[in-house]
Short mmCIF file of C-alpha atoms in Angstrom, two decimals:
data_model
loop_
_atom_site.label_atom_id
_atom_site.label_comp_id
_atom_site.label_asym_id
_atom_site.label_seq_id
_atom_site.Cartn_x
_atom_site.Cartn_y
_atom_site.Cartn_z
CA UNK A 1 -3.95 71.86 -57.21
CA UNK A 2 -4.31 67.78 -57.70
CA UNK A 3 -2.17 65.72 -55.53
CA UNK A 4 -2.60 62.31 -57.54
CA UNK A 5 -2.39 58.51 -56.44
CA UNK A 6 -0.66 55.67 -58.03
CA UNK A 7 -3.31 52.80 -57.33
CA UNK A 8 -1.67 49.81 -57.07
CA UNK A 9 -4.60 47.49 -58.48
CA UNK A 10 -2.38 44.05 -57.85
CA UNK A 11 -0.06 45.13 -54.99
CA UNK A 12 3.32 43.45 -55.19
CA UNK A 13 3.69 40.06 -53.35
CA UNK A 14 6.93 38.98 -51.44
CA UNK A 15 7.73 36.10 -52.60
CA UNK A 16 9.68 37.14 -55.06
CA UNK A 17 13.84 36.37 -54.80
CA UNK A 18 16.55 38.55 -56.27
CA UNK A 19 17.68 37.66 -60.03
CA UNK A 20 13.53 37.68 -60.97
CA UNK A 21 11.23 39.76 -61.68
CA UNK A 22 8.29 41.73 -59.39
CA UNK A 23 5.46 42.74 -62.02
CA UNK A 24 2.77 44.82 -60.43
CA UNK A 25 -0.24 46.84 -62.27
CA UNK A 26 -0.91 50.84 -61.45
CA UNK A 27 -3.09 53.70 -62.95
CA UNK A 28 -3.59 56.59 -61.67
CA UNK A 29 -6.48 58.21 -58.98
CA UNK A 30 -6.91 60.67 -56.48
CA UNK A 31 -7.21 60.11 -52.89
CA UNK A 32 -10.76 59.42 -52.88
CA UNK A 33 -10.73 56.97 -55.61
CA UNK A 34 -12.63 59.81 -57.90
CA UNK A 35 -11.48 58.70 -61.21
CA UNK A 36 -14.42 58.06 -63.11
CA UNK A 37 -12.56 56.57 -66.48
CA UNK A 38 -10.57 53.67 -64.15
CA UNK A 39 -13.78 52.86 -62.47
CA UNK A 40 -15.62 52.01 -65.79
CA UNK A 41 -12.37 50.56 -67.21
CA UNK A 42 -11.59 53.25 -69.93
CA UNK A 43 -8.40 53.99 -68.54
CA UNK A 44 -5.88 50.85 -68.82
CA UNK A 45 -3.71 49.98 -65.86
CA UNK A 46 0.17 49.98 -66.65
CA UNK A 47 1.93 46.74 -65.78
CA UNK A 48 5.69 47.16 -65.10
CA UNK A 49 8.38 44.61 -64.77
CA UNK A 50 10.73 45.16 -62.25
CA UNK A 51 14.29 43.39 -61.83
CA UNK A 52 15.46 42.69 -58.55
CA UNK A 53 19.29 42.53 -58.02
CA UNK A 54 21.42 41.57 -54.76
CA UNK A 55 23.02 44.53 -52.72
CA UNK A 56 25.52 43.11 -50.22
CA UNK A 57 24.55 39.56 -48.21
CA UNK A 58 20.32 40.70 -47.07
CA UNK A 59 19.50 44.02 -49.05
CA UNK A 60 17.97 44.12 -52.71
CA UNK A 61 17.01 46.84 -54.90
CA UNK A 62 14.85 46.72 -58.18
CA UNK A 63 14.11 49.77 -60.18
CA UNK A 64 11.44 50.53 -63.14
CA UNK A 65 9.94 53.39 -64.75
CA UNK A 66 6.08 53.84 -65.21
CA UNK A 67 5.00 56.55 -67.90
CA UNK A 68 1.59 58.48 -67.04
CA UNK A 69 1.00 59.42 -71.00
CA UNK A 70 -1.41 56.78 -70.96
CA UNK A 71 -3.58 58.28 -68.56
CA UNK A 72 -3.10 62.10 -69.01
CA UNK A 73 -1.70 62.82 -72.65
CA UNK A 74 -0.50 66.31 -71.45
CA UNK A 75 2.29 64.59 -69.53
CA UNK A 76 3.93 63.39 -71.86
CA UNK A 77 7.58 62.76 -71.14
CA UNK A 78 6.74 62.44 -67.19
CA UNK A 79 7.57 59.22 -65.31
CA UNK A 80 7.62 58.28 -62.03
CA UNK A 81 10.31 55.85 -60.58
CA UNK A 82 9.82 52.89 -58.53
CA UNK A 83 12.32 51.42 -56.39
CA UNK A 84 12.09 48.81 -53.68
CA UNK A 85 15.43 49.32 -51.42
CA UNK A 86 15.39 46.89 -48.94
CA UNK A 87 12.83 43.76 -47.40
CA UNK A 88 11.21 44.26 -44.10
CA UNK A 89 11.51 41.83 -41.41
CA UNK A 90 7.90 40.59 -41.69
CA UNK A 91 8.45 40.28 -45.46
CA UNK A 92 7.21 43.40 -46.88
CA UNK A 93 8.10 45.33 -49.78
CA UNK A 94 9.08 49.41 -49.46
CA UNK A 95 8.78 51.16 -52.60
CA UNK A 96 9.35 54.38 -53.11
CA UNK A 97 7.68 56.88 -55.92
CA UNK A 98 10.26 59.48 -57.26
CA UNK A 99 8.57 62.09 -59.09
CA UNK A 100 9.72 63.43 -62.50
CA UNK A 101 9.54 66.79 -63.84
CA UNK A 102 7.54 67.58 -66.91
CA UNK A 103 9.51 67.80 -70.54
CA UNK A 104 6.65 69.40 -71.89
CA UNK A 105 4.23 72.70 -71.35
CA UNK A 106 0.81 72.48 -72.02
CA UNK A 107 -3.03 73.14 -71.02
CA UNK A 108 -4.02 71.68 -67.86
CA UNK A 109 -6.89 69.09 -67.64
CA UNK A 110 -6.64 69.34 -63.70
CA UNK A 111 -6.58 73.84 -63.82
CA UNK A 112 -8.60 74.15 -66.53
CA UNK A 113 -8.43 75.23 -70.34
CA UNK A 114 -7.20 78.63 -68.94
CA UNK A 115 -3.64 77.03 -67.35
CA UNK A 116 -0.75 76.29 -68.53
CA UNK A 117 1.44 73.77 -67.03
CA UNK A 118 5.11 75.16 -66.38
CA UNK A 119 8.31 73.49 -67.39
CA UNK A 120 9.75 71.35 -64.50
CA UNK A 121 6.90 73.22 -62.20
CA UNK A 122 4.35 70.14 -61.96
CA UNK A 123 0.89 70.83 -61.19
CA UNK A 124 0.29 67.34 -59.36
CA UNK A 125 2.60 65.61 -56.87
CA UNK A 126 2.50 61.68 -56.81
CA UNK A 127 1.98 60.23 -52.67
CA UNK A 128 4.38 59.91 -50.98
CA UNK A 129 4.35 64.16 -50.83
CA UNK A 130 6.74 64.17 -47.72
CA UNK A 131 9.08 61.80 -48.85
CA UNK A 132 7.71 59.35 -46.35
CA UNK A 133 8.49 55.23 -47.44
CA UNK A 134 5.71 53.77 -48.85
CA UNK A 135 5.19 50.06 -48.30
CA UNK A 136 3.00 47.75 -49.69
CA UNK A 137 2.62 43.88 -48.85
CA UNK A 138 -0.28 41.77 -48.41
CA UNK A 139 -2.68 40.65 -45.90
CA UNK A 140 -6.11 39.82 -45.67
CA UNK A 141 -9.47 39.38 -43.70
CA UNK A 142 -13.37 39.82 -44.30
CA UNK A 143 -15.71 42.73 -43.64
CA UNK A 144 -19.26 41.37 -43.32
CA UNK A 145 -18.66 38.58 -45.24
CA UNK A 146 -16.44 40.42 -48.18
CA UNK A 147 -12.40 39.58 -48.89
CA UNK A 148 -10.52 42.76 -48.53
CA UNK A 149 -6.96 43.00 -49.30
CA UNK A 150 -4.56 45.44 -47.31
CA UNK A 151 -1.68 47.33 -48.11
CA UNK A 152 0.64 48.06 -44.89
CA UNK A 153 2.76 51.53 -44.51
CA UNK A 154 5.71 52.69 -42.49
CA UNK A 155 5.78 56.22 -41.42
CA UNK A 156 9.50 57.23 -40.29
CA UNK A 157 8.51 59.47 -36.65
CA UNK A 158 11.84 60.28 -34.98
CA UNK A 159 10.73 62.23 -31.93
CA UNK A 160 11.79 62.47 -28.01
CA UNK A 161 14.48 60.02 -28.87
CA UNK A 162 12.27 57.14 -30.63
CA UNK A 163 13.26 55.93 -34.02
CA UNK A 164 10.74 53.33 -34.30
CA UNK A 165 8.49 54.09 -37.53
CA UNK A 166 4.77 54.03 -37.50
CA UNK A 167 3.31 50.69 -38.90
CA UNK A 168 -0.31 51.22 -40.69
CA UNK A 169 -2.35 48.82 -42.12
CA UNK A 170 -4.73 50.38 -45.03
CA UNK A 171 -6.93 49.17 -47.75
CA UNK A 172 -5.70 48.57 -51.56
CA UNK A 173 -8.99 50.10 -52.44
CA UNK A 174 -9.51 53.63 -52.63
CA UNK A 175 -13.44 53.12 -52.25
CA UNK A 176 -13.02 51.82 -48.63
CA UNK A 177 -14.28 54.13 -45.84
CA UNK A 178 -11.91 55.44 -43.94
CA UNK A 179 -9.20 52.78 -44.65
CA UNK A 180 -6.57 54.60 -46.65
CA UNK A 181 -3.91 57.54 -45.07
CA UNK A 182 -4.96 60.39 -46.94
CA UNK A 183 -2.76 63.13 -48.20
CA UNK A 184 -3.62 65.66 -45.60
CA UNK A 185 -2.98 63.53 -42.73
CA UNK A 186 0.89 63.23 -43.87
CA UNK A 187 0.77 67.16 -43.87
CA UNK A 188 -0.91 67.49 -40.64
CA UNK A 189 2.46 64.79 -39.40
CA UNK A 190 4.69 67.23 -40.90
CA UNK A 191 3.19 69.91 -38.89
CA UNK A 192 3.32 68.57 -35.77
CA UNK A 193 6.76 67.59 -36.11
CA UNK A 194 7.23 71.31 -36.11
CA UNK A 195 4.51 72.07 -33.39
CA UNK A 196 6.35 69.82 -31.11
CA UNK A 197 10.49 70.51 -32.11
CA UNK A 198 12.56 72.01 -29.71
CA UNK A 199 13.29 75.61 -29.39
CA UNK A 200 11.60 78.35 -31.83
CA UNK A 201 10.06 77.51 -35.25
CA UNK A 202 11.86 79.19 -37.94
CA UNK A 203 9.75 81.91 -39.48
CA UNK A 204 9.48 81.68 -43.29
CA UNK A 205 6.93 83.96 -45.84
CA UNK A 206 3.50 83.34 -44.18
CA UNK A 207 1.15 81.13 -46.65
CA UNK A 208 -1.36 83.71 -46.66
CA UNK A 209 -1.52 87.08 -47.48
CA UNK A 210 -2.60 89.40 -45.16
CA UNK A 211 -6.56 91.08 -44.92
CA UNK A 212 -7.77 87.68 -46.69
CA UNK A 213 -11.80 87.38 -46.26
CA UNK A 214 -13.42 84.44 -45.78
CA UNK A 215 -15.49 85.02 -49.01
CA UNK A 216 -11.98 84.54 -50.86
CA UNK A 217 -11.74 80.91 -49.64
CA UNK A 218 -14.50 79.54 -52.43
CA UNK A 219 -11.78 81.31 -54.86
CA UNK A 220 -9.72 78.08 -56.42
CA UNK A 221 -7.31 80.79 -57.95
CA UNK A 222 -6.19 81.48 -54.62
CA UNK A 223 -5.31 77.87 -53.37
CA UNK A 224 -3.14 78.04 -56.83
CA UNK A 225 -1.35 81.34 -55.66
CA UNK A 226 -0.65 79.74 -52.30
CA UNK A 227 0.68 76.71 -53.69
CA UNK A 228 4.32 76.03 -53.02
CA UNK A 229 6.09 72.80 -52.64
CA UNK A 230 8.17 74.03 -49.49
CA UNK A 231 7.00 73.51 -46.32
CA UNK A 232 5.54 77.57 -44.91
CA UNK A 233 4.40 78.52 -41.45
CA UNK A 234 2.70 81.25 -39.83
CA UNK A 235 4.84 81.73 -37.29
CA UNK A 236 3.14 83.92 -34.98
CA UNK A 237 0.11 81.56 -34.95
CA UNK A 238 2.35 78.42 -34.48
CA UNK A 239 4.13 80.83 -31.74
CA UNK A 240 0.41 81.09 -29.63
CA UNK A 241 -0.80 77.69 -30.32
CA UNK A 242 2.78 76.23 -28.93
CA UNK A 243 1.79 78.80 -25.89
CA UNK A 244 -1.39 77.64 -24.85
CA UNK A 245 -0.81 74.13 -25.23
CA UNK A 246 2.64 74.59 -23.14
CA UNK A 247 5.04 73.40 -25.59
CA UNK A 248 6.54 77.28 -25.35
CA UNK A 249 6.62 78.93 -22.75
CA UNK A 250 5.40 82.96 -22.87
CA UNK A 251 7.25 85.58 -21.36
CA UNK A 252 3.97 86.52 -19.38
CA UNK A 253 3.64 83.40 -17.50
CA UNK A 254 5.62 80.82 -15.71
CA UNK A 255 7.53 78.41 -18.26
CA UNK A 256 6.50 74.48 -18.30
CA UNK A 257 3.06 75.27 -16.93
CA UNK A 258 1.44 71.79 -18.80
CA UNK A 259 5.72 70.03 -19.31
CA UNK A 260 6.09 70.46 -23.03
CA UNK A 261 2.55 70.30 -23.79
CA UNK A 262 2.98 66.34 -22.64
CA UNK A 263 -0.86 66.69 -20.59
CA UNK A 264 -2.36 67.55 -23.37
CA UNK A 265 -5.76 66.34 -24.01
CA UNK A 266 -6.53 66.08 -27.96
CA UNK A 267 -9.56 64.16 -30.31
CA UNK A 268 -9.08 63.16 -33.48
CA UNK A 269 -12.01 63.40 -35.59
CA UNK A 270 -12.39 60.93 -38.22
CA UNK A 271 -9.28 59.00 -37.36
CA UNK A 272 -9.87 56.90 -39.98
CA UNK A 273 -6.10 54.60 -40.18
CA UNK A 274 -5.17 56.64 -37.28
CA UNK A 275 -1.76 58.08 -38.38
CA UNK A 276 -2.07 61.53 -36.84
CA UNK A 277 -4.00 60.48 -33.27
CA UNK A 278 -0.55 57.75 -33.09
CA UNK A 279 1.92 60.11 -33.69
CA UNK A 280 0.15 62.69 -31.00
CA UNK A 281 -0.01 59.48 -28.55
CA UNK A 282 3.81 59.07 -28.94
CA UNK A 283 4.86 61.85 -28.74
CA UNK A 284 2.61 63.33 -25.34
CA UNK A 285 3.30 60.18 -23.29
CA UNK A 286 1.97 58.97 -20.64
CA UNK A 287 0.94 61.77 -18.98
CA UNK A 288 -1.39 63.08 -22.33
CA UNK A 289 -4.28 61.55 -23.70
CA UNK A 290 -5.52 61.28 -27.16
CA UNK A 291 -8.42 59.63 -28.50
CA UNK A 292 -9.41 58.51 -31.87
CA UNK A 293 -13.10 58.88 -32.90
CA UNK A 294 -14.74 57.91 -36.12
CA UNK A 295 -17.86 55.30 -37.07
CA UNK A 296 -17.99 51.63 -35.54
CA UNK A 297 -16.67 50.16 -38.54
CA UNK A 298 -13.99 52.47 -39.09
CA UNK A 299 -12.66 51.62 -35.90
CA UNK A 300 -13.32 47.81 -35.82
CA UNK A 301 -11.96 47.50 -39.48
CA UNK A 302 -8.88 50.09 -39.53
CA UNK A 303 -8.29 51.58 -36.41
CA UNK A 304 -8.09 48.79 -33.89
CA UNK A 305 -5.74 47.25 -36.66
CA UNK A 306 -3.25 49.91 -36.39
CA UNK A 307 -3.40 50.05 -32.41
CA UNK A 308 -2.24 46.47 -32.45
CA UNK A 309 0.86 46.68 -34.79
CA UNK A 310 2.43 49.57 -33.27
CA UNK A 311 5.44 48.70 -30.73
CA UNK A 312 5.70 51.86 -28.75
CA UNK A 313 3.29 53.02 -26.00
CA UNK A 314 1.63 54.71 -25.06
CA UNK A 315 -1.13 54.18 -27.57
CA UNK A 316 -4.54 56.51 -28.34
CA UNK A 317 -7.68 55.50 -26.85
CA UNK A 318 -10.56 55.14 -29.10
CA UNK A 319 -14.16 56.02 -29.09
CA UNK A 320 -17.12 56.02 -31.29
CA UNK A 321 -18.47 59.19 -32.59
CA UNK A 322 -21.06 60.29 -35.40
CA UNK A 323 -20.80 63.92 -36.14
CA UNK A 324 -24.01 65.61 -34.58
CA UNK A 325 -24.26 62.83 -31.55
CA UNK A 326 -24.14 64.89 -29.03
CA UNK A 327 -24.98 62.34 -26.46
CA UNK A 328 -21.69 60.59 -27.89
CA UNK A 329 -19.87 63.71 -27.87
CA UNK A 330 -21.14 64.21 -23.79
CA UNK A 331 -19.68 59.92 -23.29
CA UNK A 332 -16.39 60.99 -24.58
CA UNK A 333 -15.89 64.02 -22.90
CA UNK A 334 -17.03 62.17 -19.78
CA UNK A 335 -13.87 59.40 -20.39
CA UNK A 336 -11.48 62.84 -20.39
CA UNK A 337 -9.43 63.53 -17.10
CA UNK A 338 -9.88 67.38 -18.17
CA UNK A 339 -10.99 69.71 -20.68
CA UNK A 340 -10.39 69.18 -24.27
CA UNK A 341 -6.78 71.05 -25.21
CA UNK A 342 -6.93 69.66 -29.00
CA UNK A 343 -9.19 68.60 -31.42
CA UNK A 344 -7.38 67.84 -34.58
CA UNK A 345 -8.95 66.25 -37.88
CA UNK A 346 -7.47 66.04 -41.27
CA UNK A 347 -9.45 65.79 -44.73
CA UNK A 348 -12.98 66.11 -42.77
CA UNK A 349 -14.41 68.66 -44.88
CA UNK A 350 -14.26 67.51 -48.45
CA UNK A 351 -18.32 66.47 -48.34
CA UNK A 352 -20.66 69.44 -47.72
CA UNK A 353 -23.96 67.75 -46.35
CA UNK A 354 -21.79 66.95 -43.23
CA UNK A 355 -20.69 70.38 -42.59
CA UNK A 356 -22.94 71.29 -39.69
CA UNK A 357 -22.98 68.35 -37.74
CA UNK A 358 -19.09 68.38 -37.76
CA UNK A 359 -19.71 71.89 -36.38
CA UNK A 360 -22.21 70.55 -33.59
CA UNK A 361 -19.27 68.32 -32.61
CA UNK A 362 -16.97 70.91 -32.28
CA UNK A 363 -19.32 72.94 -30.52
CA UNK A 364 -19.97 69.99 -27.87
CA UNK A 365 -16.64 68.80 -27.66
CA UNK A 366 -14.43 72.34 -27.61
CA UNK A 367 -14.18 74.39 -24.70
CA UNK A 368 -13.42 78.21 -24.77
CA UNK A 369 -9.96 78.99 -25.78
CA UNK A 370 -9.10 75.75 -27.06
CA UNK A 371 -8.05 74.70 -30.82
CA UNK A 372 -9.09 73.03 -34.02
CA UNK A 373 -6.62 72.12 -36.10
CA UNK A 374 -7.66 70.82 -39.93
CA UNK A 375 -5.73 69.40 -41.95
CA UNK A 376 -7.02 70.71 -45.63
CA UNK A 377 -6.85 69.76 -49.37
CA UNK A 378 -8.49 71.75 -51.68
CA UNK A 379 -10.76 69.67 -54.03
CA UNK A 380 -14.00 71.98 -54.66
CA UNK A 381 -13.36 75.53 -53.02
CA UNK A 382 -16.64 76.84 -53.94
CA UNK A 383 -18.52 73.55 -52.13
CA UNK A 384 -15.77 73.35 -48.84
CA UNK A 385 -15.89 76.92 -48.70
CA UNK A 386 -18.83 77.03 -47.20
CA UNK A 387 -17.32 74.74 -43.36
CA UNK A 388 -15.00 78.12 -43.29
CA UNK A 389 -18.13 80.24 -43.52
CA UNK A 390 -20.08 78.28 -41.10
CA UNK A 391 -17.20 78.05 -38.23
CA UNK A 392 -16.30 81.74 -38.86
CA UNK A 393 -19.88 82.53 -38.25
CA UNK A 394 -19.79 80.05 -35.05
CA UNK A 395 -17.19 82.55 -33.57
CA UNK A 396 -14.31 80.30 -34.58
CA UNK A 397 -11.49 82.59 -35.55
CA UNK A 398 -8.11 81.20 -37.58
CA UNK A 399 -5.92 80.89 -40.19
CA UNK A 400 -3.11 78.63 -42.12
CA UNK A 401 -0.93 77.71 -40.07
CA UNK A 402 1.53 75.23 -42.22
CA UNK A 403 1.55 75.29 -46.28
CA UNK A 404 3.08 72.27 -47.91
CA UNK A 405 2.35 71.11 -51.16
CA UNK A 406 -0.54 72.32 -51.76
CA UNK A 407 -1.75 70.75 -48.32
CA UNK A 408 -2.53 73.40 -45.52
CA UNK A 409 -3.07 73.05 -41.79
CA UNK A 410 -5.99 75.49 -40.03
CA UNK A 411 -5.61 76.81 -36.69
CA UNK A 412 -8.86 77.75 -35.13
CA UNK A 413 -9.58 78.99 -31.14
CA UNK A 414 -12.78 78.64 -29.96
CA UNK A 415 -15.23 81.42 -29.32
CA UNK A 416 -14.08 83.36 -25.72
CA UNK A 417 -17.35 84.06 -24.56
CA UNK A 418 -16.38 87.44 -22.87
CA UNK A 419 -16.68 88.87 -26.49
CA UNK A 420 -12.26 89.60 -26.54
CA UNK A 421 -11.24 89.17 -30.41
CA UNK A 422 -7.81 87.49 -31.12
CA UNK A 423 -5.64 89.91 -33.39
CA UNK A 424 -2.29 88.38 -34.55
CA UNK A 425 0.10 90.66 -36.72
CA UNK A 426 -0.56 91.41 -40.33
CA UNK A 427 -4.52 90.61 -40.07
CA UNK A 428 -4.45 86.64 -38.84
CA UNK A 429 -6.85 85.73 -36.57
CA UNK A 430 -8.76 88.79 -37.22
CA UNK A 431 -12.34 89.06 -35.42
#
């Protein structure tokens, strides 16, 4: 399953007043930027002309239609809509993508010769996949020298009362390390806001079926099985990991043992913009503590960035960390005011030659008992397969614990090392 990008190659300026026009030029990529044909120019950008009229005394909206047939001829018939309801404050644009349904069935260039593509049953989602606001506007600075051009975001994150949205600057360039929210990371958000809600999670049809084998992972067939655009959770794994980290309380012990799970203490691996190590911030208090970890220039670039526009504390903390530096790994847990509770990364996995040295990290960083959760889009099965065989082998035992859009969350515990195996109902978690 291909969750695909609309690449905004001249992002929309604001200076535009109601009764014009706002033209802006998009084609089409994947979250990585791996789209070979718009790299070398083969695959034209679509310009579209949108008019803006006046909605009451402040508002506007504009609305336009851009056709994908240009880019992928199977689609034929597909659009996506672009609206821009409203002007922020500091002058930015929100647009929002509405995806359309196909007209048309075909063979799939993303599945293979062997698929088909079912009528209104779209094999690709267009960002946002929650239904988050996406906002673009314009700013710039210089990396080493270099122009860069940024794109700005605002996450809605309504939780313990706050209503104030996450602000996130990224880079308009898909090639730019770690400066773009990437799909899983707006899963992993949706998760949490479950993780964390009040009362019990409602139990839906688990994601996965039971007696999977690890071995089944490299399968791409069976990411296409498990695909389903409504939001799915393994509730008796979401049931123990709200347990442990004292967001539920368990009938065998005393209730509120760690307050809600608010003194929890969670890492983010590859932060990156930071989206999911902000949210975690927010919503633990002051009493938790979160840091963000990725390379130096990920953090001086991206990450301070975002730090600095939010406007709700508490905010993360953030620290450098290569995967496979342990002595970093041994600074970081030093700076903790306990043992790790949480390490949480999402979209970590997609490049196999860093594999083990994520696992060293875990290793250093983990303590017995305690979980990693990972955010996870299948791109190459048969290549990311092999992180699931590696941690399995580590002792790591886990599962999916939220399906959404193709997306998936990963719960694993840490290896217990008096040898007991952690059995959940209907083969999860199996040792």
């Amino acid at each position: 399953m291909s969750l695909l990008r609309l690449v905004f190659l001249k992002p929309p300026l604001s200076q535009y007043v109601p009764g014009g026009t706002m033209a802006f030029t998009v084609a089409l990529s994947n979250d990585l930027g791996d789209n070979e044909a718009l790299e070398k120019g083969e695959v034209p950008g679509l310009r579209i002309e949108v008019s803006l009229r006046r909605v009451g005394t402040v508002d506007w909206v504009a609305v336009g239609q851009v056709p994908l047939d240009a880019h992928v001829p199977v689609y034929s018939g597909q659009t996506v809509q672009v609206s821009v309801p409203r002007r922020l404050p500091q002058g930015l644009y929100q647009v929002r993508l509405a995806h359309h349904s196909l007209s048309q069935v075909g063979p799939s260039p993303i599945l293979g010769a062997g698929a088909s593509i079912l009528r209104d049953a779209p094999p690709l989602l267009l960002l946002p996949i929650v239904s988050e606001v996406f906002t673009l506007g314009h700013g710039a600075s210089k990396v080493q020298g270099i122009p860069t051009t940024h794109c700005y975001r605002e996450l809605p994150w309504t939780m313990k009362g706050s209503t104030d949205p996450l602000i996130l600057q990224e880079s308009c360039s898909d090639r730019t390390l770690g400066g773009r929210v990437w799909d899983a990371s707006l899963v992993t958000l949706s998760f949490l806001r479950a993780l964390f809600s009040e009362g019990r999670v409602i139990s839906t049809a688990p994601p996965v079926p039971s007696g999977w084998a690890i071995d089944q992972l490299t399968d791409p067939g069976l990411w296409q099985r498990l695909y389903s655009v409504k939001a799915q959770t393994n509730h008796a794994l979401m049931e123990r990991v709200r347990i442990d980290l004292g967001i539920q309380s368990s009938p065998l012990k005393e209730p509120g043992s760690k307050e809600c799970g608010e003194q929890s203490r969670v890492i983010e691996l590859g932060s990156g913009c930071g989206v999911v190590g902000l949210a975690l911030a927010r919503r633990l208090g002051p009493k938790g503590q979160v840091i963000l970890t990725d390379l130096d220039e990920v953090l001086e670039e991206t990450t301070r960035s975002n730090l600095s526009l939010q406007a709700v504390p508490p905010l993360p903390e953030i620290a450098t960390l290569a995967w496979g530096d342990i002595q970093a790994a041994e600074r970081i847990q030093a700076s903790l005011k306990g043992p790790v509770d949480l390490i949480i990364g999402s979209d970590i996995i997609y490049n196999a030659a860093y594999h083990h040295d994520l696992l060293h990290s875990l290793r250093a960083l983990l303590p017995p008992g305690a979980w990693f959760l990972l955010g996870y889009k299948p791109r190459l099965p048969q290549e990311e397969g092999e992180f699931f065989r590696l941690i399995h082998a580590a002792g790591f035992r886990g599962s999916i614990i939220w399906s959404e859009g193709g997306l998936y969350t990963w719960a694993w515990k840490a290896p217990d090392p008096h040898g007991r195996s952690l059995t959940l109902p209907n083969g999860y978690l199996a040792s």
